[in-house]
C-alpha positions as a printed NumPy array, in Angstrom:
array([[ -0.068,   0.019,   0.1  ],
       [  1.64 ,   3.365,  -1.1  ],
       [  0.778,   6.248,   0.942],
       [  0.854,   9.875,  -0.507],
       [  4.394,  10.498,   1.034],
       [  5.831,   7.604,  -1.228],
       [  4.951,   9.689,  -4.312],
       [  7.02 ,  12.616,  -3.182],
       [ 10.615,  12.728,  -4.451],
       [ 12.133,  14.365,  -1.499],
       [ 13.281,  17.413,  -3.315],
       [ 12.111,  20.571,  -1.418],
       [  9.834,  22.755,  -3.448],
       [ 11.11 ,  26.22 ,  -4.226],
       [  7.632,  27.913,  -4.646],
       [  6.971,  31.166,  -2.744],
       [  5.518,  30.892,   0.751],
       [  1.608,  30.72 ,   0.357],
       [  1.894,  29.393,  -3.211],
       [ -1.182,  27.499,  -4.214],
       [  0.829,  24.921,  -6.01 ],
       [  1.911,  23.351,  -2.515],
       [ -1.742,  22.219,  -2.277],
       [ -1.787,  21.002,  -5.806],
       [  1.211,  18.85 ,  -5.072],
       [ -0.514,  17.517,  -2.09 ],
       [ -3.741,  16.572,  -3.917],
       [ -1.758,  15.003,  -6.7  ],
       [  0.145,  12.593,  -4.44 ],
       [ -2.902,  11.97 ,  -2.63 ],
       [ -4.763,  11.12 ,  -5.897],
       [ -2.034,   8.82 ,  -6.872],
       [ -2.29 ,   7.091,  -3.681],
       [ -5.94 ,   6.685,  -3.752],
       [ -5.484,   5.014,  -7.331],
       [ -2.402,   3.141,  -6.039],
       [ -0.598,   3.904,  -9.349],
       [  2.9  ,   2.13 ,  -9.738],
       [  5.269,   4.983,  -9.895],
       [  7.114,   3.158, -12.819],
       [  3.874,   3.391, -14.746],
       [  3.318,   6.981, -14.611],
       [  4.935,  10.039, -16.478],
       [  4.501,  13.533, -15.417],
       [  5.189,  16.147, -18.281],
       [  5.683,  19.808, -18.013],
       [  6.728,  22.978, -19.778],
       [  8.191,  26.039, -18.054],
       [  6.995,  28.171, -15.289],
       [  6.662,  27.902, -11.441],
       [  3.927,  25.178, -11.615],
       [  5.968,  23.329, -14.418],
       [  8.425,  22.411, -11.698],
       [  6.175,  19.764, -10.29 ],
       [  7.622,  16.903, -12.017],
       [ 10.67 ,  17.34 ,  -9.821],
       [  8.764,  16.747,  -6.613],
       [  7.052,  13.798,  -7.651],
       [  8.493,  10.328,  -7.515],
       [  7.364,   9.206, -10.975],
       [  9.068,   9.509, -14.4  ],
       [  8.898,  13.119, -15.15 ],
       [  9.997,  15.539, -17.914],
       [ 10.573,  19.28 , -17.431],
       [ 10.743,  20.355, -21.042],
       [ 10.383,  23.536, -23.379],
       [  8.024,  26.247, -22.648],
       [  4.531,  25.431, -23.937],
       [  5.408,  22.178, -25.351],
       [  4.064,  19.755, -22.349],
       [  1.119,  18.563, -24.493],
       [  2.62 ,  17.58 , -27.775],
       [  5.288,  15.593, -25.779],
       [  2.803,  13.952, -23.396],
       [  0.531,  13.118, -26.528],
       [  3.556,  11.425, -28.235],
       [  4.345,   9.408, -25.113],
       [  0.819,   8.284, -24.522],
       [  0.487,   7.144, -28.165],
       [  3.8  ,   5.19 , -28.217],
       [  3.129,   3.806, -24.621],
       [ -0.614,   3.646, -23.914],
       [  0.205,   1.133, -21.125],
       [  1.454,   4.545, -18.971],
       [ -0.549,   6.877, -17.187],
       [  0.22 ,  10.068, -18.577],
       [ -0.251,  13.42 , -16.889],
       [  0.7  ,  17.003, -18.343],
       [  0.959,  19.981, -15.926],
       [  1.639,  23.698, -16.024],
       [  0.306,  27.167, -15.762],
       [ -1.81 ,  29.549, -17.475],
       [  0.992,  31.244, -19.398],
       [  2.793,  27.981, -20.448],
       [ -0.505,  26.405, -21.45 ],
       [ -2.765,  29.002, -22.941],
       [ -0.145,  31.319, -24.454],
       [  2.981,  29.711, -25.574],
       [  1.403,  26.504, -25.801],
       [ -2.141,  27.73 , -26.837],
       [ -2.157,  26.008, -30.037],
       [ -1.222,  22.773, -28.425],
       [ -4.096,  23.065, -26.043],
       [ -6.583,  23.332, -28.835],
       [ -5.345,  20.186, -30.718],
       [ -4.912,  18.211, -27.442],
       [ -8.517,  18.829, -26.778],
       [ -9.414,  17.853, -30.35 ],
       [ -7.314,  14.848, -30.572],
       [ -8.79 ,  13.532, -27.03 ],
       [ -5.884,  11.351, -26.221],
       [ -6.166,   9.494, -22.928],
       [ -4.378,  11.696, -20.536],
       [ -4.997,  14.404, -17.9  ],
       [ -3.844,  18.026, -18.08 ],
       [ -3.485,  19.816, -14.801],
       [ -3.446,  23.524, -15.045],
       [ -2.53 ,  25.767, -12.247],
       [ -4.027,  28.876, -13.133],
       [ -2.857,  32.109, -11.166],
       [ -3.601,  34.736, -13.939],
       [ -0.026,  35.82 , -13.984],
       [  3.441,  35.002, -15.19 ],
       [  5.003,  34.473, -11.702],
       [  8.471,  33.081, -12.517],
       [  9.255,  36.037, -14.717],
       [  8.057,  38.781, -12.025],
       [  4.481,  39.142, -12.644],
       [  3.394,  39.977, -16.247],
       [ -0.237,  39.559, -17.354],
       [ -1.084,  36.158, -18.697],
       [ -3.803,  35.129, -21.093],
       [ -6.236,  34.556, -18.262],
       [ -5.623,  38.098, -16.723],
       [ -8.619,  40.271, -16.481],
       [ -8.241,  43.16 , -18.976],
       [ -8.262,  45.824, -16.08 ],
       [ -5.45 ,  44.459, -13.936],
       [ -2.857,  47.081, -13.565],
       [ -0.372,  45.278, -11.195],
       [  2.149,  44.965, -14.059],
       [  4.688,  47.674, -14.998],
       [  4.398,  46.551, -18.55 ],
       [  0.464,  47.06 , -18.588],
       [ -0.059,  50.031, -16.24 ],
       [ -3.537,  50.72 , -17.629],
       [ -4.271,  47.003, -17.871],
       [ -4.2  ,  44.797, -20.837],
       [ -7.441,  45.845, -22.471],
       [ -7.725,  42.254, -23.85 ],
       [-10.466,  39.875, -23.095],
       [ -9.33 ,  37.036, -20.847],
       [ -8.993,  33.597, -22.197],
       [-11.729,  31.069, -21.08 ],
       [ -9.736,  27.819, -21.102],
       [-12.706,  25.524, -19.981],
       [-15.028,  26.9  , -22.755],
       [-12.325,  26.5  , -25.355],
       [-11.777,  23.036, -23.92 ],
       [-15.317,  22.065, -24.403],
       [-15.811,  23.359, -28.027],
       [-12.548,  21.854, -29.027],
       [-13.445,  18.321, -27.885],
       [-12.244,  17.686, -24.303],
       [-13.8  ,  14.527, -22.786],
       [-13.546,  15.671, -19.236],
       [-13.674,  19.386, -17.716],
       [-13.471,  20.439, -14.193],
       [-12.492,  23.429, -12.156],
       [-11.149,  23.357,  -8.779],
       [ -9.476,  25.502,  -6.075],
       [ -6.183,  24.726,  -4.479],
       [ -7.489,  25.981,  -1.161],
       [ -9.521,  22.855,  -1.167],
       [ -6.91 ,  19.998,  -1.562],
       [ -9.332,  17.114,  -0.512],
       [-11.823,  18.062,  -3.097],
       [ -8.97 ,  18.655,  -5.643],
       [ -7.637,  14.993,  -5.02 ],
       [-11.116,  13.579,  -5.614],
       [-11.481,  15.404,  -8.907],
       [ -7.86 ,  14.301,  -9.972],
       [ -8.818,  10.738,  -9.185],
       [-11.856,  11.029, -11.534],
       [ -9.912,  12.756, -14.33 ],
       [ -7.225,  10.271, -14.422],
       [ -9.636,   7.497, -14.41 ],
       [-11.857,   9.04 , -17.04 ],
       [-10.908,   7.835, -20.814],
       [ -9.796,  10.543, -23.066],
       [ -8.447,  13.998, -22.697],
       [ -9.229,  15.4  , -19.116],
       [ -8.689,  19.166, -18.344],
       [ -8.641,  20.187, -14.559],
       [ -8.296,  23.836, -14.312],
       [ -7.085,  24.73 , -10.706],
       [ -7.307,  28.271,  -9.204],
       [ -3.914,  28.341,  -7.568],
       [ -3.168,  31.87 ,  -6.076],
       [ -0.02 ,  33.757,  -6.533],
       [  0.355,  35.429,  -3.187],
       [  3.769,  37.294,  -4.439],
       [  2.4  ,  39.089,  -7.676],
       [ -1.339,  38.788,  -7.154],
       [ -1.884,  39.121,  -3.289],
       [ -5.458,  40.053,  -3.849],
       [ -6.011,  36.188,  -4.903],
       [ -5.698,  35.493,  -1.194],
       [ -9.476,  36.437,  -1.189],
       [-10.319,  33.634,  -3.623],
       [-10.99 ,  31.449,  -0.561],
       [-13.905,  33.776,   0.361],
       [-14.996,  34.23 ,  -3.323],
       [-15.104,  30.824,  -4.93 ],
       [-18.411,  29.023,  -4.759],
       [-19.352,  25.412,  -5.469],
       [-20.585,  24.57 ,  -8.97 ],
       [-24.359,  23.814,  -8.299],
       [-25.05 ,  21.056, -10.672],
       [-23.347,  17.653, -11.125],
       [-21.497,  16.779, -14.326],
       [-23.332,  16.852, -17.516],
       [-22.803,  15.151, -20.755],
       [-24.975,  17.858, -22.547],
       [-22.609,  20.057, -24.744],
       [-25.292,  22.862, -24.733],
       [-25.828,  22.984, -21.074],
       [-22.199,  22.895, -20.366],
       [-21.472,  25.759, -22.76 ],
       [-24.254,  27.827, -21.424],
       [-22.871,  27.496, -17.903],
       [-19.378,  28.49 , -18.713],
       [-20.459,  31.405, -20.97 ],
       [-22.491,  32.723, -17.967],
       [-20.039,  32.003, -15.201],
       [-17.42 ,  34.248, -13.717],
       [-14.611,  31.797, -13.413],
       [-14.985,  31.382,  -9.676],
       [-17.294,  28.283,  -9.644],
       [-15.296,  25.415,  -8.461],
       [-15.242,  21.993,  -6.79 ],
       [-17.275,  19.827,  -9.376],
       [-16.86 ,  18.252, -12.767],
       [-18.422,  20.29 , -15.275],
       [-18.687,  18.237, -18.189],
       [-17.965,  14.551, -18.968],
       [-18.657,  12.615, -21.919],
       [-17.714,   9.2  , -23.433],
       [-16.215,  10.161, -26.767],
       [-13.989,   7.51 , -27.804],
       [-10.262,   8.571, -27.128],
       [ -7.8  ,   8.648, -30.154],
       [ -5.252,   5.844, -29.844],
       [ -3.221,   4.177, -32.481],
       [ -3.706,   0.696, -33.56 ],
       [ -1.163,  -2.022, -32.769],
       [ -0.373,  -2.262, -36.458],
       [  0.359,   1.522, -36.754],
       [  2.746,   1.486, -33.879],
       [  6.292,   0.943, -34.838],
       [  8.866,  -1.224, -33.051],
       [ 11.963,   0.397, -31.722],
       [ 13.926,  -2.119, -33.485],
       [ 12.621,  -0.649, -36.691],
       [ 13.565,   2.709, -35.78 ],
       [ 17.207,   1.562, -34.94 ],
       [ 17.483,  -0.138, -38.343],
       [ 17.143,   3.385, -40.023],
       [ 20.274,   4.396, -38.372],
       [ 22.297,   1.226, -39.432],
       [ 24.858,   2.229, -42.076]])
């Protein structure tokens, strides 16, 4: 029986005090323990950013790769090794700006893996610039002293219309609920998207109030596309704690006769 601590690498996280990502790490190791995932059968892939450090802190196979490229790497890995549990993790900047196009197509392809997005509406690692999910009137960055003036990205609405199989939003301040949602996301076949509101107390100190502002999503998960779309279009982004949408569209996978053998690849390099 593997307890949550056995999924921790022993490396001390370097996140700022009060960062919501600490709770995400705890929820993830709790979810892995609940599922009793063999560490050698799990791969955790990330890009660049504060949240993308998470593979370092988890005792499974990990890859801390290029900015915005977690999803194509994770997709390729899952298609080549469908026996593995594949998780991708990152933040709003990594996933929705630099990696935005990959996010669209990962939803569309619907490969069986889970994408964990730690959304703090800011680029924390590079000292607090506005990200795609930042509100247009946020004036906390010297680069945008009058706000961005840009419409904030709505990641879950986009995930829905581009084909994600499982969509949920959680709050890092409720790690027990978050762990339960992650368990469901990992179990669910297809591309699962879990957006986590994860406060950045250093560059967005006002996000400490999220604990007083979030509210539980009123209804249970729906498989009705129109209902989910209507809810997401009317929501202010602070509804959390439930699965919003879950459907059974068949995940994309390569048939066995389309997967090459590594020995065939080796032969291409034989002179």
